[in-house]
Coordinates of C-alpha atoms in Angstrom, one line a residue:
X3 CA -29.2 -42.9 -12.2
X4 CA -27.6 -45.8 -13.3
X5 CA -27.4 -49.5 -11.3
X6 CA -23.8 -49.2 -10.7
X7 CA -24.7 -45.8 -9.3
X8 CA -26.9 -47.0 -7.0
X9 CA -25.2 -49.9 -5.8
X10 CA -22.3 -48.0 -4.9
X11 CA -21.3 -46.8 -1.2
X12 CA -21.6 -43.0 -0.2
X13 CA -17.7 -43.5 0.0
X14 CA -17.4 -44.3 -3.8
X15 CA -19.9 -42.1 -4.6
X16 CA -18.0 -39.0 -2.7
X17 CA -15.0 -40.3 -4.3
X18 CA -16.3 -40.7 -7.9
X19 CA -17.3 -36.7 -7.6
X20 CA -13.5 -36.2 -7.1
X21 CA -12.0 -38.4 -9.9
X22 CA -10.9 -36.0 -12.1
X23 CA -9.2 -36.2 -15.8
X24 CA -6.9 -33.1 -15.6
X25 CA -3.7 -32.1 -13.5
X26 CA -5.1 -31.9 -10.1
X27 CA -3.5 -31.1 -6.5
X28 CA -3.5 -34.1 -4.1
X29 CA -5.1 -32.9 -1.1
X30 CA -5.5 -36.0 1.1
X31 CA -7.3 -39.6 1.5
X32 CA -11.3 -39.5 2.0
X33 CA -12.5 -40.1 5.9
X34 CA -15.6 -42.5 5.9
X35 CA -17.2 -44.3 8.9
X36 CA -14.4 -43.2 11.5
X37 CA -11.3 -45.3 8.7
X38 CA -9.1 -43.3 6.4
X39 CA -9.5 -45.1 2.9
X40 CA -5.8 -44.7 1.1
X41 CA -7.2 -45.2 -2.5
X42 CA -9.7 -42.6 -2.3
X43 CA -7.9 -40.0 -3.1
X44 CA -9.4 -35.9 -2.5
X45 CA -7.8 -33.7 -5.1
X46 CA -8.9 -30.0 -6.4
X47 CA -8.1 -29.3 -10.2
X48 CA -5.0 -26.8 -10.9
X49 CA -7.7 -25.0 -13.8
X50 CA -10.5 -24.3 -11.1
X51 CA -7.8 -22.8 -8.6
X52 CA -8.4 -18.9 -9.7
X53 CA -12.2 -19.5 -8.9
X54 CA -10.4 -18.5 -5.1
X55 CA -11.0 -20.1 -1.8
X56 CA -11.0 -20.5 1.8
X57 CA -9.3 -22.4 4.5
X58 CA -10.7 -22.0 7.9
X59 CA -10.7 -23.7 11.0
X60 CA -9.8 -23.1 15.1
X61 CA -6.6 -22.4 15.9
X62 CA -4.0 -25.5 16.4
X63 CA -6.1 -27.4 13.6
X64 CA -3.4 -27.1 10.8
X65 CA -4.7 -24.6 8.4
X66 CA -1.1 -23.2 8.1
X67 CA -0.1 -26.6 6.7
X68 CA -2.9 -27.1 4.5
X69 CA -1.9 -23.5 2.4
X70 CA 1.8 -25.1 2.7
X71 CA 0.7 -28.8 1.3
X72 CA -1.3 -26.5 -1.3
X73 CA 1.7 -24.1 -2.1
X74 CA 3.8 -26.8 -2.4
X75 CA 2.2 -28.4 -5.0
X76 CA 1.5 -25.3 -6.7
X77 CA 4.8 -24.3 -7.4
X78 CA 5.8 -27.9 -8.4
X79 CA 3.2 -27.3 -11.2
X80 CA 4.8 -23.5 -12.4
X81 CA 2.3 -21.6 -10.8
X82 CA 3.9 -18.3 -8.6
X83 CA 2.5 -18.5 -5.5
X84 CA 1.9 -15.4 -2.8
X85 CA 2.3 -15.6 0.8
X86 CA 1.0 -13.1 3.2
X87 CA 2.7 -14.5 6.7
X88 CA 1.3 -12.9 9.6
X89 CA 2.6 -14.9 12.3
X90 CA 6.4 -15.0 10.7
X91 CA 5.8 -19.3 10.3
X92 CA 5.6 -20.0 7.0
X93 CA 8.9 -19.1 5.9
X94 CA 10.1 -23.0 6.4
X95 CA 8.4 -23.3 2.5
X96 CA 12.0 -22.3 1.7
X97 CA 13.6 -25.5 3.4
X98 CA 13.2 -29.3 3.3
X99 CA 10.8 -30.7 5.9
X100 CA 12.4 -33.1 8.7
X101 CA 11.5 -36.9 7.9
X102 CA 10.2 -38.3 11.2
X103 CA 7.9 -40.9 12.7
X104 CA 4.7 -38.9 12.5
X105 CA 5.3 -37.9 8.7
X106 CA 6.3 -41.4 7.9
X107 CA 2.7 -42.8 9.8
X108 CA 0.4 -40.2 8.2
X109 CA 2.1 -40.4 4.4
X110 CA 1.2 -44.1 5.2
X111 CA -2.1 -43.3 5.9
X112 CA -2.8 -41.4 3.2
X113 CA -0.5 -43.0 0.4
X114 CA 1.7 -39.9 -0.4
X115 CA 5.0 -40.6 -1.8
X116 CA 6.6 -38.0 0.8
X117 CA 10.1 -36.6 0.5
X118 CA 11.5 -33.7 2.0
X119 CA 12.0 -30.9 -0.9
X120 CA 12.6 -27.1 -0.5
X121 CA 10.6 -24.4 -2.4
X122 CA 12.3 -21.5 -4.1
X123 CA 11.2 -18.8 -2.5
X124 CA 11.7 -15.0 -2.0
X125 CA 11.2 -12.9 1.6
X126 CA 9.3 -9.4 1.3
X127 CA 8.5 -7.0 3.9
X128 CA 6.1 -3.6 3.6
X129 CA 8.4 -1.0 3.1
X130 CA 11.4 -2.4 5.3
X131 CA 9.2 -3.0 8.7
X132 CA 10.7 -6.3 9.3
X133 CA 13.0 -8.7 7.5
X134 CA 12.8 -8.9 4.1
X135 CA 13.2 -7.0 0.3
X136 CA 11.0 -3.6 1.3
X137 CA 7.7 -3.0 -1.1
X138 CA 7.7 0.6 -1.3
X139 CA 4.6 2.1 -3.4
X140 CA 4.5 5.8 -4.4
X141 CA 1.4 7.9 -3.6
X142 CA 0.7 8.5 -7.5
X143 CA 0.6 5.0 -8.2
X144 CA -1.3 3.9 -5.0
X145 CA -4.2 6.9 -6.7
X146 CA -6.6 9.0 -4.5
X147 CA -10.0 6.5 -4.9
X148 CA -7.9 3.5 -2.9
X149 CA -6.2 6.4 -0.7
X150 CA -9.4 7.7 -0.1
X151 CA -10.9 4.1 1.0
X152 CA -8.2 3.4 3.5
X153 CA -8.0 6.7 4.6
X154 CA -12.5 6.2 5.3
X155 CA -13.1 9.5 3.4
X156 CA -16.6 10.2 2.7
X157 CA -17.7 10.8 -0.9
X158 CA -17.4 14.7 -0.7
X159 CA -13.4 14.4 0.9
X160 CA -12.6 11.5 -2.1
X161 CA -13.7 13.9 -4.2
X162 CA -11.4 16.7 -2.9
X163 CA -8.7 14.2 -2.8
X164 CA -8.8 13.6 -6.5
X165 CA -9.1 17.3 -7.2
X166 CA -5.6 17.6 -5.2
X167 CA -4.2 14.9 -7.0
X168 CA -5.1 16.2 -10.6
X169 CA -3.5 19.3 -9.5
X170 CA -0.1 17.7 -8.2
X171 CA -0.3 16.1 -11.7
X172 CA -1.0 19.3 -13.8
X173 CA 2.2 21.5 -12.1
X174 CA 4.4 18.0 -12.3
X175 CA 4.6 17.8 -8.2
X176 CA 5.3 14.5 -8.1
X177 CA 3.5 12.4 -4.6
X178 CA 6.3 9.8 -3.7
X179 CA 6.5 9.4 -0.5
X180 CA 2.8 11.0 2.6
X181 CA 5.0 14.2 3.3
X182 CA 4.5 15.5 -0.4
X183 CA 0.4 14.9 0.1
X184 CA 1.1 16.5 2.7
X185 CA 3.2 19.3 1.9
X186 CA 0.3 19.8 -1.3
X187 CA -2.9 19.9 0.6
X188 CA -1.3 22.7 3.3
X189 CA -0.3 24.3 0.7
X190 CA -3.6 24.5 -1.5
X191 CA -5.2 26.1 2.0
X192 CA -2.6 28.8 2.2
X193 CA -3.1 32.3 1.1
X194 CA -1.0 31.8 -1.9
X195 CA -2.4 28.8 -2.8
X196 CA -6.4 29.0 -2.2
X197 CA -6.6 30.9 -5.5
X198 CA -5.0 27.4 -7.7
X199 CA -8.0 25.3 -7.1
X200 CA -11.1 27.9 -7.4
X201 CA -12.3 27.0 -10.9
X202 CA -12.5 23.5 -10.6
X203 CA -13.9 23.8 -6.6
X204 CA -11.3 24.5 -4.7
X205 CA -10.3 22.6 -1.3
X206 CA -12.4 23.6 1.9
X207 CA -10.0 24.3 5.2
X208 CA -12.6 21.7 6.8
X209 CA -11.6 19.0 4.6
X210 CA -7.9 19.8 4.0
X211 CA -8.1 19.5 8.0
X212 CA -10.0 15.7 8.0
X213 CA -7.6 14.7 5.1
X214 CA -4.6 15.5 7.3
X215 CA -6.0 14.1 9.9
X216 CA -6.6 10.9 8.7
X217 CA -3.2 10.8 7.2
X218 CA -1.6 11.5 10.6
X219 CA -3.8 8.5 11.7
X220 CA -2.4 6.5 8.5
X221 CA 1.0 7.0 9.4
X222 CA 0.8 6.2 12.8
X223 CA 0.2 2.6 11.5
X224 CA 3.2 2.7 9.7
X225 CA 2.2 3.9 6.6
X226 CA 4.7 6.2 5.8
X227 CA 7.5 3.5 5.0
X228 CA 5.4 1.7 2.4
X229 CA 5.3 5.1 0.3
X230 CA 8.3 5.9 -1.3
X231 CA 10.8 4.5 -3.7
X232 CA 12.0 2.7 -5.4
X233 CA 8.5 1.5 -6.6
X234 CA 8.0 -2.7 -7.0
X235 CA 7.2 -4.4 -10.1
X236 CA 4.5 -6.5 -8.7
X237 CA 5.1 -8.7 -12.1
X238 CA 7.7 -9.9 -10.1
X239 CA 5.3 -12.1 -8.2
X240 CA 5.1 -14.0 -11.8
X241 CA 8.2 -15.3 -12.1
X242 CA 9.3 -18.8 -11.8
X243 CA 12.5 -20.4 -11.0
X244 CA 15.3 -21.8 -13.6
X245 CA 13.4 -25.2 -13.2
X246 CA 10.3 -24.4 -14.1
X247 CA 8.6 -24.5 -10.5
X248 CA 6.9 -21.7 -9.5
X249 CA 8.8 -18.9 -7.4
X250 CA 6.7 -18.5 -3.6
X251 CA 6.7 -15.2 -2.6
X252 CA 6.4 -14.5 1.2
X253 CA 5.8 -11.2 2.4
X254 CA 7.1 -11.4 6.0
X255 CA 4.2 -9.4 8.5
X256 CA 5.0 -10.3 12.0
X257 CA 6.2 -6.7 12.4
X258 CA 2.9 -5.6 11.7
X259 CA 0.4 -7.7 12.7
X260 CA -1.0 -5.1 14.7
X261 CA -1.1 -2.8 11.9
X262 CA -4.2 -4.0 9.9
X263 CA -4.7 -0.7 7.9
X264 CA -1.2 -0.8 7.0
X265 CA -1.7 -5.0 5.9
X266 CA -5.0 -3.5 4.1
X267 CA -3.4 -0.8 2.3
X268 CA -0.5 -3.2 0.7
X269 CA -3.5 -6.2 -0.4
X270 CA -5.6 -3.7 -1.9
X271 CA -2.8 -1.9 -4.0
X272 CA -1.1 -5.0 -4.8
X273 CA -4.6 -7.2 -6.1
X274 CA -5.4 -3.4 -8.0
X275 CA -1.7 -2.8 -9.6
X276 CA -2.2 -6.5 -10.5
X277 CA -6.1 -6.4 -12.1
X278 CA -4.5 -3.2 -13.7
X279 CA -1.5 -4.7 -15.4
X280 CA -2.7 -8.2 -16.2
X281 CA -4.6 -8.5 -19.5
X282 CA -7.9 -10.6 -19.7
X283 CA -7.1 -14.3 -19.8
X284 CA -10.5 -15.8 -18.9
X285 CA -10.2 -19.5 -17.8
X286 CA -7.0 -21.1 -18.4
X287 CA -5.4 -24.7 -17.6
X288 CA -3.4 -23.3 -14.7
X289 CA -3.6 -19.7 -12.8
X290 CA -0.7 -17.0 -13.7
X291 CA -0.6 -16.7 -9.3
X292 CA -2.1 -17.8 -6.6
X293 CA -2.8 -15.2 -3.3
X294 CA -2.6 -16.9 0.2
X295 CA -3.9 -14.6 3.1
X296 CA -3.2 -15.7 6.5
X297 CA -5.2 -14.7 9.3
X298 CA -7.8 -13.3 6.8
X299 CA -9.8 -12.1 9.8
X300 CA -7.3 -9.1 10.2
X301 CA -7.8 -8.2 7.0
X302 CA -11.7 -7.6 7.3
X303 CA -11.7 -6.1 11.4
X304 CA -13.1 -2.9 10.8
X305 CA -13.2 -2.4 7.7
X306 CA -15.2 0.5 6.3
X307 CA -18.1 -0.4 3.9
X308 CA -16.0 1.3 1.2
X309 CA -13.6 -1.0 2.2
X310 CA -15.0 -4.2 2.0
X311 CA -17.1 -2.9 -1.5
X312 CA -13.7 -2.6 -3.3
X313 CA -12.1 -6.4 -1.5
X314 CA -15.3 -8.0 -3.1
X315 CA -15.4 -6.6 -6.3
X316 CA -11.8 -7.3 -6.6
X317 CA -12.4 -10.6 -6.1
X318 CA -14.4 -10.6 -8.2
X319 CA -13.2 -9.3 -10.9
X320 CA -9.4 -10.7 -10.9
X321 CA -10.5 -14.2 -11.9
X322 CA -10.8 -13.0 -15.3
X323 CA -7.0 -12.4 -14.9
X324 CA -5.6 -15.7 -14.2
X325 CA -5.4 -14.7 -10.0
X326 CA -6.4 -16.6 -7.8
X327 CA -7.2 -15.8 -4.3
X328 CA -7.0 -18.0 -0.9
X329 CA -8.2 -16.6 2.3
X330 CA -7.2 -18.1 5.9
X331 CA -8.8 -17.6 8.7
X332 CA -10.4 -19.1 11.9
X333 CA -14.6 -19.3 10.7
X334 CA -15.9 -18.5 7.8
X335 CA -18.0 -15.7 9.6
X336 CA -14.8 -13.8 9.8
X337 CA -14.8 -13.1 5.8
X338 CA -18.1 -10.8 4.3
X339 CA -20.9 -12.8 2.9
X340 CA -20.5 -11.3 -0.4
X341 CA -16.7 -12.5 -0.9
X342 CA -17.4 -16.1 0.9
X343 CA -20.0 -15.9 -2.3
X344 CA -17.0 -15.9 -4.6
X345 CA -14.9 -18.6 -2.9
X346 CA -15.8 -21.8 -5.0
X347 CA -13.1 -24.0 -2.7
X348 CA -13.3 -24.7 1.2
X349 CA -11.2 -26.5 3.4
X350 CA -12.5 -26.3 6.8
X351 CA -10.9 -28.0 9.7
X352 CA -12.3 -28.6 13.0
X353 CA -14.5 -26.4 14.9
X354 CA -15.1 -25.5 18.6
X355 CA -18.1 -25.4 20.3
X356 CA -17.2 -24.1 23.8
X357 CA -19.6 -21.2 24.1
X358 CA -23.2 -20.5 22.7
X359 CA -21.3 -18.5 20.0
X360 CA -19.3 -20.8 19.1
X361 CA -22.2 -23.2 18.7
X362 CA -24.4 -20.8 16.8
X363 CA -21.2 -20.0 14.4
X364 CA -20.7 -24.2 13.7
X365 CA -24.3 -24.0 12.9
X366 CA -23.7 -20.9 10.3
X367 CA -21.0 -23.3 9.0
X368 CA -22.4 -26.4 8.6
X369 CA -25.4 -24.2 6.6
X370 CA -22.6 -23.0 3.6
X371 CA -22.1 -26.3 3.1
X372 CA -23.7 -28.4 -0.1
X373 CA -25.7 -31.6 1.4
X374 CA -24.0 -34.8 2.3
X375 CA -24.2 -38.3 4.3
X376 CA -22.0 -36.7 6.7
X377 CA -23.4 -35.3 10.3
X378 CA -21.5 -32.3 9.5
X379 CA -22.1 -30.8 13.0
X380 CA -20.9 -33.8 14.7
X381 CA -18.0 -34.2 12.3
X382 CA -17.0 -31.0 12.2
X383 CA -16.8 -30.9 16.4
X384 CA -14.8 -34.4 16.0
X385 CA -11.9 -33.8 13.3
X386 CA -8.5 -34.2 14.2
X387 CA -5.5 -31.7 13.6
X388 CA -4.5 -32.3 9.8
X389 CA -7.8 -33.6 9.2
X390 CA -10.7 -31.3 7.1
X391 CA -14.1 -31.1 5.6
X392 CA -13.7 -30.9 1.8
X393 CA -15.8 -29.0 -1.2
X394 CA -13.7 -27.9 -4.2
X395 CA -15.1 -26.8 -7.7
X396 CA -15.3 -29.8 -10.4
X397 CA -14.0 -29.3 -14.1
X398 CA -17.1 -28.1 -15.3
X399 CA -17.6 -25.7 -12.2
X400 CA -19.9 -27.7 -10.0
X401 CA -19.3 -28.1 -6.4
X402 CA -17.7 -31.4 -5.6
X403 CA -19.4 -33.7 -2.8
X404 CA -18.1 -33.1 0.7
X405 CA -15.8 -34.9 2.0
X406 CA -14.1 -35.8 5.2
X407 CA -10.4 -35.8 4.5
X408 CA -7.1 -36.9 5.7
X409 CA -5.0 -34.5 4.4
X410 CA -1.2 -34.5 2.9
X411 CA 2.3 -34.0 5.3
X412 CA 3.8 -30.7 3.5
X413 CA 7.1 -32.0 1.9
X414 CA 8.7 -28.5 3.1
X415 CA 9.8 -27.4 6.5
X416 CA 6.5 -26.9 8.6
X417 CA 7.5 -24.3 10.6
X418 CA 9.6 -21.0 10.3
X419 CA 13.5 -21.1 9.5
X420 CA 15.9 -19.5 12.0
X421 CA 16.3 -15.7 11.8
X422 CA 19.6 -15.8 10.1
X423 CA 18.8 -18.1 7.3
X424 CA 15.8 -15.7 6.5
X425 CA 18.3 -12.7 6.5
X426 CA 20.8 -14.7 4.5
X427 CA 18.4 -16.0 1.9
X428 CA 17.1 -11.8 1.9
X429 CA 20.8 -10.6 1.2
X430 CA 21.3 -13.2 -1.3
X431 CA 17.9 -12.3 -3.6
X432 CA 19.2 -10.5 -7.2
X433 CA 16.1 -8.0 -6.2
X434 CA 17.9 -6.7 -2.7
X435 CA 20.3 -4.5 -4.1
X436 CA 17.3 -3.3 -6.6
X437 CA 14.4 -2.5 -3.7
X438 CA 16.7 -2.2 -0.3
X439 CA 17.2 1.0 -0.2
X440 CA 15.2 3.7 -0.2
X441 CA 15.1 6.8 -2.4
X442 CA 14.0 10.4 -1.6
X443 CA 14.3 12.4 -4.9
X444 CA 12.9 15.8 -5.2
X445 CA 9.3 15.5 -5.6
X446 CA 6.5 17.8 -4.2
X447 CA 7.5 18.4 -0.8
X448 CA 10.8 19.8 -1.9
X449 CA 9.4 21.8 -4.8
X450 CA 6.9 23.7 -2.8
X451 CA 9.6 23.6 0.1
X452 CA 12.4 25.1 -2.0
X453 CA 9.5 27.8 -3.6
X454 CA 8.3 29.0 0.1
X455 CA 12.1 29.6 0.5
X456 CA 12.5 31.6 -2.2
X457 CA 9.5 33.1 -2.1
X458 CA 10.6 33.9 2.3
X459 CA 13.9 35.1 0.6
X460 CA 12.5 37.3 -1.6
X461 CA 9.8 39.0 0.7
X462 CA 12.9 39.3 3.4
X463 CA 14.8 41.2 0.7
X464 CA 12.1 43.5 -0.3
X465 CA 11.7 44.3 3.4
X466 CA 15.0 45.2 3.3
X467 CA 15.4 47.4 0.8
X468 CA 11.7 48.9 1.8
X469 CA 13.5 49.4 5.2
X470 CA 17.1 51.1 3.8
X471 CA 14.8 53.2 1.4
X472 CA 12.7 54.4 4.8
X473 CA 15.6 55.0 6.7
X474 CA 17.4 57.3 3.6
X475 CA 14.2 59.2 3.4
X476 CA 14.4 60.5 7.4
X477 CA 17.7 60.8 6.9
X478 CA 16.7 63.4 4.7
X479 CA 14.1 64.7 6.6
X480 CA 15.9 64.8 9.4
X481 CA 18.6 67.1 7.4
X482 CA 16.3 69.4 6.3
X483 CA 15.0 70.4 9.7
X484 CA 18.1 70.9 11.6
X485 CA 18.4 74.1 12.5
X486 CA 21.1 76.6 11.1
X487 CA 24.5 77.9 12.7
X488 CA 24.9 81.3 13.9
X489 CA 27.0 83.3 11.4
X490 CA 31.1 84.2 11.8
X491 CA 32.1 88.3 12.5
X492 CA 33.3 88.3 8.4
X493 CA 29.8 86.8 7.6
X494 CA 28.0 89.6 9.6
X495 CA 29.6 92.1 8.3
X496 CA 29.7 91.3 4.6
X497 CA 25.6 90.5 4.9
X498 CA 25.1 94.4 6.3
X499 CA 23.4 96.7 4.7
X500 CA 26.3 99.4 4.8
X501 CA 28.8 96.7 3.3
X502 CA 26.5 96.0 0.8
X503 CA 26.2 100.2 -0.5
X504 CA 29.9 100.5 -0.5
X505 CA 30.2 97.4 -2.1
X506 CA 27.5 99.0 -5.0
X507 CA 29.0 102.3 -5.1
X508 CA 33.0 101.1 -5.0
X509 CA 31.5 99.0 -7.9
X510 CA 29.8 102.1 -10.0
X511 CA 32.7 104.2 -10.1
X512 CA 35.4 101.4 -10.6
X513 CA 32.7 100.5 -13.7
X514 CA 32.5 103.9 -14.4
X515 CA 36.5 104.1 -14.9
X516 CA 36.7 100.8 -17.0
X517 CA 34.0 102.1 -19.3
X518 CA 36.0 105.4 -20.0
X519 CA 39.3 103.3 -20.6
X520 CA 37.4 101.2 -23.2
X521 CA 35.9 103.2 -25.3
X522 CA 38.0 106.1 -25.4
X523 CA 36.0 108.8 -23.5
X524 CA 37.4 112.1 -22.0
X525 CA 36.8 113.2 -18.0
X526 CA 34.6 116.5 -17.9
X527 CA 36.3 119.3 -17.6
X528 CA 35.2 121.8 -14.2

């Protein structure tokens, strides 16, 4: 280590870790010794911002700011940015902030240039449920291994799953919308359709049973508005506005904040249509989007393992893509150990410790953290609102030194716009008259519906004929065995046996006499 080195203050040193020669984000001003030192300034380089992160801290400590102030300056550097708003008060991205006193004292503090400036922005909401354009998903496209996860199928019922969906594919029944999933598994159980399935495996009643089941349960939640069309082009989270600055998309959730599966569902489809779509990248200067996700800890409450397996890998895996992924919530207990792994940048703001579980959780904290000259207990028990602990990845990928912060005013509105500029800026999106409304084209449901009709129709008009054809034949019967009339006087008489001799010898002799005349024959003589 060099003299200078080790002459200088744990200040400069902490600030030397976080003087960096490529576009960075300003986050804030470094905290030192209870003072707020303006010129040492705590940024987070725009390249490392797909290696994903974490802002946590109790409620009331600012963390909704901090993913604005980040946002912000996101967009202002071309990168899309992704807002999941649980609460319904983030949406004030979309407007100038209000300059007051307390912006005006803690720009001072920290030496930000503030000035109020809007975002552009776009409102989205799952399937309609709420204000917003709807993101609608079609069953095919959503596939039966991230069905199956949401839906907690065992390995056996994802299996049958898939089997249904190769055969929906194979007779072109198209799955749009839960009712044609539906209307295919009851079918493939019915006695006209057990026999389509039997030389690959064919579907078990027991199973079809737990796979409607669970998609009763998956509706219930709400699920049956984010299936259907017209599909979204996720690539439409890419896009940036006519001056360059990224475009924030906020899906609005306050409508379903008590709907975690549904909130699940539309994160895991999204982050997999996206991996899908997106080729390869590796690491680039600046991410292609960046994912916020508010109140993470919804997200992650009872989760299956399945669950929580395909969030990680995800993760994982969609760095390689140019995404990067924030999550917010109140500890850092409340995300899985194995995707806190993969989070290379923390913000955490101030802690409680009212309870013994609170204290045990600050001490689970304070352990993620690298080493520092900081009594990160005590300082983590002692931060202010708008104030944070600090550990970003360098530009070579090595964790920065903590640091105590004094973080940034957002420049946008902190805190939500009024209902009907959200509905105005909604209406007034090129992509409402797209998405708004929804489409229900025939698609499995009706093609198994429309061939059970015909096929009722049919059977109703063989039982017809089957029944006119019964009724001719005992008509007939019926005929035959009827008993005869009792013969007229003329009838008697001509069916005796004396009318009949007359009748045979009148007939001889007249026979007798017409023979004669014809061939020329003499009477005896007597």
């Amino acid at each position: 280590m060099s003299e200078s080195t080790d002459s200088a203050s744990p200040a400069d040193r902490i600030a030397a870790g976080y003087a960096f020669t490529g576009p960075a984000l300003d986050l804030g001003a470094l905290l030192w010794d209870g003072r707020c030192l303006p010129d040492r300034q705590i940024r987070v380089p725009l390249s490392m911002l797909n290696r994903h992160g974490l802002v946590a801290g109790a409620t009331g400590t600012g963390k909704t700011k901090t993913l604005q102030l980040i946002a912000e300056q996101l967009s202002a550097n071309g990168v899309p940015v992704f807002l999941a708003d649980i609460k319904g008060d983030v949406s004030g991205i979309s407007a100038p902030g209000v300059d007051n006193e307390k912006v005006r004292e803690r720009a001072a503090d920290v030496a930000q240039d503030w000035s109020a400036t809007a975002c552009p922005a776009e409102f989205y909401s799952l399937g309609g449920i709420g204000t917003g354009i709807p993101v609608r998903a079609t069953v095919t496209a959503f596939g039966p291994v991230l069905l199956s996860k949401v839906l907690q199928l065992n390995q056996t019922q994802e299996q049958s799953l898939g089997l249904i969906f190769h055969y929906a594919d194979s007779k072109g029944l198209e799955l749009i919308d839960l009712k044609d999933l539906r209307a295919v598994v009851a079918f493939l159980v019915s006695d006209k359709g057990k026999a389509e399935l039997k030389g690959i495996g064919g579907l078990s009643t027991v199973t079809a049973g737990v796979i409607l089941r669970a998609l009763t349960a998956f509706e219930q939640q709400g699920a049956s508005e984010f299936f259907g069309e017209p599909e979204f082009d996720t690539s439409e989270f890419l896009r940036t506005a006519a001056d360059g600055r990224g475009l924030v998309s906020v899906l609005e959730l306050p409508a379903v904040q008590d709907k975690p599966q549904l909130f699940s569902t539309f994160l895991m489809w999204l982050l997999a249509d996206l991996y899908t779509d997106l080729p390869e990248v590796g690491d680039l200067d600046r991410p292609k989007l960046v994912f916020f996700f508010d109140e993470a800890h919804l997200l992650f409450n009872g989760a299956s393992k399945a669950f929580l397996e395909s969030i990680t890998q995800t993760v994982r895996l969609i760095r390689s893509k140019g995404i990067g992924v924030f999550f917010v919530t109140q500890t850092p207990k409340d995300v899985p150990a194995d995707v806190l792994a993969q989070l290379g940048n923390r913000v955490q703001h101030a802690l409680r410790a009212f309870t013994p579980d609170d204290a045990k959780a600050l001490k689970a904290t304070v352990k993620t953290f690298p080493n520092s000259p900081y009594d990160l207990e005590e300082l983590l028990t002692g931060l202010g609102t708008g104030e944070a602990v600090i550990t970003v990845l360098s530009e070579n990928g090595a964790p920065t030194p903590v640091a105590a912060t004094r973080l940034r005013a957002p420049q946008s509105l902190m805190g939500p716009v009024d209902a009907a500029t959200l509905e105005g800026a909604v209406k007034a999106s090129l992509l409402y008259s797209r998405f708004a409304e929804p489409i229900d084209r025939e698609s499995a449901y009706e093609k198994i519906s429309a061939e059970q009709a015909a096929a009722e129709a049919e059977a109703e008009a063989a039982a017809a004929a089957a029944e006119a054809e019964k009724e001719a034949k005992q008509a007939q019967k019926a005929a035959r065995s009827a008993p005869k009339p009792d013969p007229s006087l003329a009838q008697q008489v001509v069916g005796s046996g004396m009318f009949r001799s007359l009748a045979r010898s009148i007939g001889t002799q007249l026979g007798r006499e017409i023979s004669r005349s014809l061939f020329g024959t003499a009477r005896r003589r007597k």
